[in-house]
PDB file of C-alpha atoms in Angstrom:
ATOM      1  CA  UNK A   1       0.000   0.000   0.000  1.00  0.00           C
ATOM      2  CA  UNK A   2       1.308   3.735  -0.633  1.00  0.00           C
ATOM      3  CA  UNK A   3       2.037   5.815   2.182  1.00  0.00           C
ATOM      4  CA  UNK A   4       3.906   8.024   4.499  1.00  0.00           C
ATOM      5  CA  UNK A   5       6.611   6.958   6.710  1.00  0.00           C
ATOM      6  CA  UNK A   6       7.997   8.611   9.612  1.00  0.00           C
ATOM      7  CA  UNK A   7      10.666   7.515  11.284  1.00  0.00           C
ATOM      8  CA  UNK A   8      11.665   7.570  14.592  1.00  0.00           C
ATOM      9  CA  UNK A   9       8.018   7.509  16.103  1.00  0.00           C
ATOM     10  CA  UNK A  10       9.555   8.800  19.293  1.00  0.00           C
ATOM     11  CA  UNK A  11      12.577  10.725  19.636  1.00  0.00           C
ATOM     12  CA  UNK A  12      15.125  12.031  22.479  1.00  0.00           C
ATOM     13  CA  UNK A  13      17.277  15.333  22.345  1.00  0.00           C
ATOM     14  CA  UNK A  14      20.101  16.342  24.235  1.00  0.00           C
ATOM     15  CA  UNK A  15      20.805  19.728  24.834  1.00  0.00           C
ATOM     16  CA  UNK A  16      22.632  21.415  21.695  1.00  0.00           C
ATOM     17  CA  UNK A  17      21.827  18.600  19.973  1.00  0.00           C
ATOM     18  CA  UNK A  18      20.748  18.526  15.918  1.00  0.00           C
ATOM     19  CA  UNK A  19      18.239  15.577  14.711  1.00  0.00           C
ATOM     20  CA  UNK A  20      16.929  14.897  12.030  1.00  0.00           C
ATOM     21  CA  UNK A  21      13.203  13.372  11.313  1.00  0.00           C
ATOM     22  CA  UNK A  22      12.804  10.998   8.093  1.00  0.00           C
ATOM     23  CA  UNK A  23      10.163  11.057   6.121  1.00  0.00           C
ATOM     24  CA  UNK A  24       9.491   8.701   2.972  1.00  0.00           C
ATOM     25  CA  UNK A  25       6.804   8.641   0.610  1.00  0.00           C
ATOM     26  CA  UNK A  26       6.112   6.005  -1.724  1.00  0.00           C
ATOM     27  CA  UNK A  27       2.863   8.250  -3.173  1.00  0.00           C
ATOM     28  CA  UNK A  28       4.643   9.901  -6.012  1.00  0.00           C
ATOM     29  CA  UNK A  29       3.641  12.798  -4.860  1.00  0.00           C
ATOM     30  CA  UNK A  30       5.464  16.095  -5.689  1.00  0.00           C
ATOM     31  CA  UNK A  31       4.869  17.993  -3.030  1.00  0.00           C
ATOM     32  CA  UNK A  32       6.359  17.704   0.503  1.00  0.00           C
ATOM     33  CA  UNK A  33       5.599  19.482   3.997  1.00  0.00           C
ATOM     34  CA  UNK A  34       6.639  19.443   7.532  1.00  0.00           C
ATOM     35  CA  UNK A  35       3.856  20.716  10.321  1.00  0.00           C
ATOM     36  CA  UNK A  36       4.236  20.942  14.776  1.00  0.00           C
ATOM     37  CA  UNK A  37       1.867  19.908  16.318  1.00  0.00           C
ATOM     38  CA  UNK A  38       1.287  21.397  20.240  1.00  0.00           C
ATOM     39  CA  UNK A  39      -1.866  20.939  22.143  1.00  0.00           C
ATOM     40  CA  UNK A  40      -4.530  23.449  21.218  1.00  0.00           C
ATOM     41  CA  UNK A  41      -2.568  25.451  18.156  1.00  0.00           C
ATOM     42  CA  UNK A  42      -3.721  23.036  15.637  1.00  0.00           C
ATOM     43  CA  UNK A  43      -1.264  22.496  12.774  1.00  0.00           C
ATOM     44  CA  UNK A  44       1.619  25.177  12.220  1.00  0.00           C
ATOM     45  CA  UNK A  45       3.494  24.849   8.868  1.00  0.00           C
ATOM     46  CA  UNK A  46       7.652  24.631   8.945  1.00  0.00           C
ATOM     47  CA  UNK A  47       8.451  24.037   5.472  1.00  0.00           C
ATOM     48  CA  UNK A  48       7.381  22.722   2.319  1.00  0.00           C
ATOM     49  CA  UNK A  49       8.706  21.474  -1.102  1.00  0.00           C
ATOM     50  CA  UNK A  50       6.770  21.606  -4.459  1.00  0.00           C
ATOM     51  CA  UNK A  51       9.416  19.678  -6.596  1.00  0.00           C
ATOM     52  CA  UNK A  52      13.233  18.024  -5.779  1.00  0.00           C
ATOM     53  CA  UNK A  53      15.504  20.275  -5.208  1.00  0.00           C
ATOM     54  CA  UNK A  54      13.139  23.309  -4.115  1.00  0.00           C
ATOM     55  CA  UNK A  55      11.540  24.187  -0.991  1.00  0.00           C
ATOM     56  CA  UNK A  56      10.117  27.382   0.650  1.00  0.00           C
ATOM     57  CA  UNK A  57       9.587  28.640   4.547  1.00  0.00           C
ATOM     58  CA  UNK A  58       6.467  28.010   6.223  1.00  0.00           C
ATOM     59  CA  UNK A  59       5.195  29.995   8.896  1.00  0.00           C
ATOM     60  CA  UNK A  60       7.535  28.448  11.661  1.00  0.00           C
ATOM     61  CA  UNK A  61      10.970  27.665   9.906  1.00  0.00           C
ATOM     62  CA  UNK A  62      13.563  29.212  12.422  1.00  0.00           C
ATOM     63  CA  UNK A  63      15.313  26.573  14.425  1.00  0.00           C
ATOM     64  CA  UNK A  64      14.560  24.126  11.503  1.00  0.00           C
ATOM     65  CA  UNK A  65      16.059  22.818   8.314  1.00  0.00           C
ATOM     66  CA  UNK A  66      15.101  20.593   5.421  1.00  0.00           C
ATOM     67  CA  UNK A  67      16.494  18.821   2.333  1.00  0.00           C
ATOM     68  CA  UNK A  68      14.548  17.645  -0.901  1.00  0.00           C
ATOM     69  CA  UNK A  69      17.556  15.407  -2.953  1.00  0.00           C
ATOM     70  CA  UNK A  70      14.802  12.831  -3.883  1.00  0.00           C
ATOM     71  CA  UNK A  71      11.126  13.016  -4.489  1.00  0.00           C
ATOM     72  CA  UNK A  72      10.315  10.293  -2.151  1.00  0.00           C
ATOM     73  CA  UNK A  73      12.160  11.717   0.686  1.00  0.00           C
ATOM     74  CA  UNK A  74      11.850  15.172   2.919  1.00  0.00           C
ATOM     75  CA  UNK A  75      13.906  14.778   5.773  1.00  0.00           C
ATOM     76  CA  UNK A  76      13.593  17.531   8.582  1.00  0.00           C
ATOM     77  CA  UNK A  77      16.643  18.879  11.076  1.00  0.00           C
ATOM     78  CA  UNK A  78      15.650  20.320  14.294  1.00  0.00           C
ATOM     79  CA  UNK A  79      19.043  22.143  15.216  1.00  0.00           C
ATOM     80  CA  UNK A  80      19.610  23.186  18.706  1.00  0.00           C
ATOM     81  CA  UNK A  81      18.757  26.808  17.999  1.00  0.00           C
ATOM     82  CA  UNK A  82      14.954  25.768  17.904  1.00  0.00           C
ATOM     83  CA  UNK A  83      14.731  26.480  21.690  1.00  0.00           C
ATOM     84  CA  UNK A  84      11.386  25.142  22.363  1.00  0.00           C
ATOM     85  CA  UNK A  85      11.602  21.442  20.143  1.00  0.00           C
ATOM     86  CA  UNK A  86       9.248  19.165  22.225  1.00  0.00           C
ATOM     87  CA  UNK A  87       6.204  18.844  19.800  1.00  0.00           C
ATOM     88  CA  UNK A  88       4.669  16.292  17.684  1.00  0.00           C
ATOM     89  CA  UNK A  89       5.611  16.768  14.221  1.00  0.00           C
ATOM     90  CA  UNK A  90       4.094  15.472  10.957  1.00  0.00           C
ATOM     91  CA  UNK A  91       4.699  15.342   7.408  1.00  0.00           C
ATOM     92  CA  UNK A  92       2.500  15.377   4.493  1.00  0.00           C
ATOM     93  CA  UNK A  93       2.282  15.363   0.749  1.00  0.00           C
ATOM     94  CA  UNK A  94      -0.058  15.828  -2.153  1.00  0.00           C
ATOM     95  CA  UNK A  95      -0.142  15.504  -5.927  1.00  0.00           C
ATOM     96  CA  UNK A  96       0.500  18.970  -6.356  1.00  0.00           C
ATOM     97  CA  UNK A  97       1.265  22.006  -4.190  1.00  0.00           C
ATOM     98  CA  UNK A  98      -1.929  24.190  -5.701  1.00  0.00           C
ATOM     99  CA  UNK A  99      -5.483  22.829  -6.019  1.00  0.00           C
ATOM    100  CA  UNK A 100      -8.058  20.679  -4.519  1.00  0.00           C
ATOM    101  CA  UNK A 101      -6.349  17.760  -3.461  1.00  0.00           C
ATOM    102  CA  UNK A 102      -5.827  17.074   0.277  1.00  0.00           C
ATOM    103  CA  UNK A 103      -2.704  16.532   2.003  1.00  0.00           C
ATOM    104  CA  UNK A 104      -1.756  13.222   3.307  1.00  0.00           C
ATOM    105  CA  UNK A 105      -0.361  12.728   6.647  1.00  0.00           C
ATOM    106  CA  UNK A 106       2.190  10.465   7.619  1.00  0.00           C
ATOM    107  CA  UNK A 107       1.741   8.811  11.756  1.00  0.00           C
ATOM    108  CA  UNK A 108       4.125  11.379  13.043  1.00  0.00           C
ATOM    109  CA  UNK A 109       7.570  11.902  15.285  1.00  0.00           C
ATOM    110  CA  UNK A 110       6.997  12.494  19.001  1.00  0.00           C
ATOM    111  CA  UNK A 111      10.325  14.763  20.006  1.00  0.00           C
ATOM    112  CA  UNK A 112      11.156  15.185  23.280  1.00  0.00           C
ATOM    113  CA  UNK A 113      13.728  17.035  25.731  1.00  0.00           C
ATOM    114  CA  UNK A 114      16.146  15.117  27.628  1.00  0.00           C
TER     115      UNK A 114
ATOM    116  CA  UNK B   1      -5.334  36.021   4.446  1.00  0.00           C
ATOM    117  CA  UNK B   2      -7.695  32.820   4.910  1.00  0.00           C
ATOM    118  CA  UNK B   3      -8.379  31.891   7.920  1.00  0.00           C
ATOM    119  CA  UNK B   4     -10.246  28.859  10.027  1.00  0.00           C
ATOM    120  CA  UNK B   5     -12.177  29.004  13.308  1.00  0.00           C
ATOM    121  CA  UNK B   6     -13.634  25.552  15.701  1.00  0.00           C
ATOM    122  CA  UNK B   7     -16.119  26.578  17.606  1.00  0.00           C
ATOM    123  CA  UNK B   8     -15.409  24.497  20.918  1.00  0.00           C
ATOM    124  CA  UNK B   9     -12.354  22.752  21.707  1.00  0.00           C
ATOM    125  CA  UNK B  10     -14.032  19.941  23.300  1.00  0.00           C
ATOM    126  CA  UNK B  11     -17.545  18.191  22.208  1.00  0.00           C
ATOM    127  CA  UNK B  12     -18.863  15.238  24.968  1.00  0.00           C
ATOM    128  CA  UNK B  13     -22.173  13.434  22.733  1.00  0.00           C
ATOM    129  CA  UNK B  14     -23.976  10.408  23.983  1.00  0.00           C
ATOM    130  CA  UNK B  15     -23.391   7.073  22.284  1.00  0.00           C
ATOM    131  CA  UNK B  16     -26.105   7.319  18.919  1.00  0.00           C
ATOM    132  CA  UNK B  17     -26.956  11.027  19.647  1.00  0.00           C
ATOM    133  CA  UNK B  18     -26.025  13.573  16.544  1.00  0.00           C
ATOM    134  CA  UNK B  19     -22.486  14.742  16.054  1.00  0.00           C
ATOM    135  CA  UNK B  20     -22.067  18.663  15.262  1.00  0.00           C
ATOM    136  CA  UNK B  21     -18.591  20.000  14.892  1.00  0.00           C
ATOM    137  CA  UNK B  22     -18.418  23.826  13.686  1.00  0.00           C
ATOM    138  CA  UNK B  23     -16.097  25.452  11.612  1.00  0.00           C
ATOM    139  CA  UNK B  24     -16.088  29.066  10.075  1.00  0.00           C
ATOM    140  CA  UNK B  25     -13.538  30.263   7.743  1.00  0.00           C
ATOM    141  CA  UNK B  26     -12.555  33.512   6.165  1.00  0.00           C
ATOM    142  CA  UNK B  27     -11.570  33.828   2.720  1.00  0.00           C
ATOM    143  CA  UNK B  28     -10.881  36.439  -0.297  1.00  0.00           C
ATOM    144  CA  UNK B  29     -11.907  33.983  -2.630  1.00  0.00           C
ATOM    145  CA  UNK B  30     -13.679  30.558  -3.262  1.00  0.00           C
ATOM    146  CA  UNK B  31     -12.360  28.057  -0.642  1.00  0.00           C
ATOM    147  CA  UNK B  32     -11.552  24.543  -1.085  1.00  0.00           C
ATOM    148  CA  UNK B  33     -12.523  22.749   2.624  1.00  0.00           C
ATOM    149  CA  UNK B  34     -11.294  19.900   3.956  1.00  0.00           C
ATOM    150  CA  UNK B  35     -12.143  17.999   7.510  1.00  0.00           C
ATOM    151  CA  UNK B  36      -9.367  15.533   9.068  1.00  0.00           C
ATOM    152  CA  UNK B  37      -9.994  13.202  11.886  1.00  0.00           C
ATOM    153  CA  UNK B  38      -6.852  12.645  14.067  1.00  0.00           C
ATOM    154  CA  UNK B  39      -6.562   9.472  16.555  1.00  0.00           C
ATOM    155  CA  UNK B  40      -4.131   9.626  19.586  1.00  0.00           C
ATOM    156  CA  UNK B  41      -0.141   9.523  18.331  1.00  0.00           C
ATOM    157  CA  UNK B  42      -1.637   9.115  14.697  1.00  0.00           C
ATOM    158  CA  UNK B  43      -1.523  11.472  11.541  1.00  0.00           C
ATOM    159  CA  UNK B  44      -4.197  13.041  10.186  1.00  0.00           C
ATOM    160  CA  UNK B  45      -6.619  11.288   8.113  1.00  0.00           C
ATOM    161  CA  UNK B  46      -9.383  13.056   5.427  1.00  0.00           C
ATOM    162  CA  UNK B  47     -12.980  12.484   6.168  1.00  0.00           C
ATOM    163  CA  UNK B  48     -13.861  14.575   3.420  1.00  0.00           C
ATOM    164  CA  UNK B  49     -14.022  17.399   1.073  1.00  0.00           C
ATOM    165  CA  UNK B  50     -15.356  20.153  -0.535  1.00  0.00           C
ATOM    166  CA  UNK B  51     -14.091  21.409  -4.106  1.00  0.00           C
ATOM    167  CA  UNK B  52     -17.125  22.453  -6.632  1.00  0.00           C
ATOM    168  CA  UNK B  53     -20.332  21.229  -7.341  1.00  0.00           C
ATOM    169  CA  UNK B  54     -22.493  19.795  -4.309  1.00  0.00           C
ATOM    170  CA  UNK B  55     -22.680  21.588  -1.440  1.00  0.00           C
ATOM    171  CA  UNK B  56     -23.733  18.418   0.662  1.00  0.00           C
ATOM    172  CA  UNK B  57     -20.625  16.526   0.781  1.00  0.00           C
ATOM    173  CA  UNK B  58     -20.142  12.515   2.254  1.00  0.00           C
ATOM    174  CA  UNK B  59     -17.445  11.167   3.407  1.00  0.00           C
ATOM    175  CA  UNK B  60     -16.063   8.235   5.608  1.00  0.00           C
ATOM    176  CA  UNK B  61     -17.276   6.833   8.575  1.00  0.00           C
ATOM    177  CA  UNK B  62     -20.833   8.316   8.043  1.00  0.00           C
ATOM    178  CA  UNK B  63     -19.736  11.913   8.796  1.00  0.00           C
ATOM    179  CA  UNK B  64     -21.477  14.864   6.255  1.00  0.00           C
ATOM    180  CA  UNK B  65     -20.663  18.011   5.722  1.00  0.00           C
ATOM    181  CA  UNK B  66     -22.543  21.148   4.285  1.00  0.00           C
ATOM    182  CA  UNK B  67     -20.533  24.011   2.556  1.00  0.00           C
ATOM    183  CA  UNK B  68     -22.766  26.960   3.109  1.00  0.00           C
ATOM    184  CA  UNK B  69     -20.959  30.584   1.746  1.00  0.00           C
ATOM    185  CA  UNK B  70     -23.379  32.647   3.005  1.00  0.00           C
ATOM    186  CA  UNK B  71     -22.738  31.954   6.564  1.00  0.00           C
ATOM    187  CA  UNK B  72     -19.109  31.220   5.622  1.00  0.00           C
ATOM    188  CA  UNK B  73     -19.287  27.498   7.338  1.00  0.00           C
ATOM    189  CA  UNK B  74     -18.610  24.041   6.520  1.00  0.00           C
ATOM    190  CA  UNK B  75     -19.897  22.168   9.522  1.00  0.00           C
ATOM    191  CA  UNK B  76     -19.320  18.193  10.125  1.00  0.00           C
ATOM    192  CA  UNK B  77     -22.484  16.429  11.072  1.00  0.00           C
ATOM    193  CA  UNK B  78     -22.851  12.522  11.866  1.00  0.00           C
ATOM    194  CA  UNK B  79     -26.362  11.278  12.711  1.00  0.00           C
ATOM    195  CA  UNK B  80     -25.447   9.043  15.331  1.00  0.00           C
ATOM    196  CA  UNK B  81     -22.435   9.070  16.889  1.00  0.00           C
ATOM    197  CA  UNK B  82     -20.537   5.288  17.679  1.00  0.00           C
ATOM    198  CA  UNK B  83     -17.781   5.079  20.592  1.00  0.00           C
ATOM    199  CA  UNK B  84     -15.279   4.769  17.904  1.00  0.00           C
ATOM    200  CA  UNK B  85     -16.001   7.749  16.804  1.00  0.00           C
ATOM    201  CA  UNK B  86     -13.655   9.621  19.614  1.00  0.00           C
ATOM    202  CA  UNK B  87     -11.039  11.493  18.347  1.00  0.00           C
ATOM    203  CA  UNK B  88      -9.634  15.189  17.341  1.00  0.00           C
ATOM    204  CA  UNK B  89     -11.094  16.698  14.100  1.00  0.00           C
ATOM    205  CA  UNK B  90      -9.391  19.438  12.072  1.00  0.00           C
ATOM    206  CA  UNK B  91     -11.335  21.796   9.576  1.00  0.00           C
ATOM    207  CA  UNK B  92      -8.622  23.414   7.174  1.00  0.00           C
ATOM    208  CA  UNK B  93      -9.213  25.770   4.484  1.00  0.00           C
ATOM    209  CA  UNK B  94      -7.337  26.686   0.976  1.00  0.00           C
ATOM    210  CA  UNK B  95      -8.333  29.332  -0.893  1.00  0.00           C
ATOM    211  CA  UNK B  96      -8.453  29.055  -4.591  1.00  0.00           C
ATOM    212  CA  UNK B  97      -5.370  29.971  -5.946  1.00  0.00           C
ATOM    213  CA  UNK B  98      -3.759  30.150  -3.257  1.00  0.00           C
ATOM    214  CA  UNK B  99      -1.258  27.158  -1.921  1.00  0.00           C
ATOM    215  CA  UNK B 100      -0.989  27.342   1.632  1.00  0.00           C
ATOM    216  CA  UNK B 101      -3.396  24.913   3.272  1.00  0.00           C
ATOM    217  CA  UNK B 102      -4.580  26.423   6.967  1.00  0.00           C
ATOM    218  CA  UNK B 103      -5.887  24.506   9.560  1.00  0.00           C
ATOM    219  CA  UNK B 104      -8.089  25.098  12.410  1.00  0.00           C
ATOM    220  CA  UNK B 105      -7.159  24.180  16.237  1.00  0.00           C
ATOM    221  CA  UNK B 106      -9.344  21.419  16.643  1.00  0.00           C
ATOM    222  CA  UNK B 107     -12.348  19.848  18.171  1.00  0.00           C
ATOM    223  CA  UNK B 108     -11.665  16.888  20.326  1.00  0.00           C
ATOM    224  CA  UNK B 109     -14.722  14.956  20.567  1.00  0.00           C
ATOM    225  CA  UNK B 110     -15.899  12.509  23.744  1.00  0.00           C
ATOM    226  CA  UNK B 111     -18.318  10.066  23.376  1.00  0.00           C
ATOM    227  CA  UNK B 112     -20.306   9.279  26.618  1.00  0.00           C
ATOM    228  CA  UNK B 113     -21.559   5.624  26.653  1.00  0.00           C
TER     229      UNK B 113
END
């Protein structure tokens, strides 16, 4: 079956401490997007990719970096100037950046503090 | 700027009583409307949509929606609501033309037995 996949489900930083989040998608999709999660602000969008190669801020991006060298793949680094990382983060794709088609969501990366 | 508004954070129904989320949106232009259902440590999954055409739109699970522009709202409705049916639901809105996708904060409904 086609899907998302996000990898680590559950995830540990130190202090100063880069990770990075994987996310795969076997959808063919060609667009790509990283969203936090925190309880009660809904969805908040970090970045997002349209094609390989390209991809534009979202509404959150400081603290945060991203990489689109394949279409199936939109990996996201948390570095350690993102201050505040503990959130529940989810990626998504669609056909196409523009239009009517929804997103779909991968089953998310649970980030936590040590 | 579009933007998306859940009336209520938290909905408690009774097992087989009638489901009524609310959302309200702003727009410029024609929206396209989405609703997502979210289980605990899960992604989001689409319950349904609204593009062109119908204004009455079905999705999974037995959940409805009605796009209605004069009152700006694209409520989710589901006759009679099952135990199963607990979860968090997202309305999001995207504005024709436009590619950012913008999501509500969520309704988190309980269903009392």
């Amino acid at each position: 079956d086609g899907g998302i996949t996000q990898s680590p489900k559950y995830l540990f930083r130190k202090e100063g401490q880069n990770v990075t989040l994987s996310c795969e998608q076997n959808l063919n999709h060609d667009a790509m997007y990283w969203y936090r999660q925190d309880p009660g602000q809904g969805l908040r969008l970090i970045y997002y990719s349209q094609i390989v190669n390209d991809f534009q801020k979202g509404d959150i991006a400081e603290g945060y970096s991203v990489s689109r060298e394949k279409k199936e793949s939109f990996p996201l680094t948390v570095t350690s100037a993102q201050k505040n990382p503990t959130a529940f983060y989810l990626c998504a794709s669609s056909m196409k950046v523009w239009g009517n088609q929804p997103q779909h969501f991968g089953d998310g990366t649970r980030l936590s503090i040590l | 700027a579009q933007s998306v508004t859940q009336l209520g954070s938290h909905v408690s129904v009774s097992e087989g009583a009638l489901v009524l989320l609310r959302c309200n949106y702003s727009s410029s232009v024609p929206p396209y409307l989405f609703w997502y259902v979210q289980y605990p440590n899960q992604g989001l999954q689409l319950l349904l949509k609204y593009t062109t055409g119908a204004t009455l739109v079905k999705g999974i699970n037995g959940f409805e929606a009605e796009f209605k522009k004069s009152e700006t709202s694209f409520h989710l409705t589901k006759p009679s609501a099952h135990m199963s049916d607990a979860a968090e639901y997202f309305c999001a809105v995207r504005p024709f033309g436009n590619e950012k996708l913008t999501f509500g904060t969520g309704t988190r409904l309980t269903i009392i037995p």
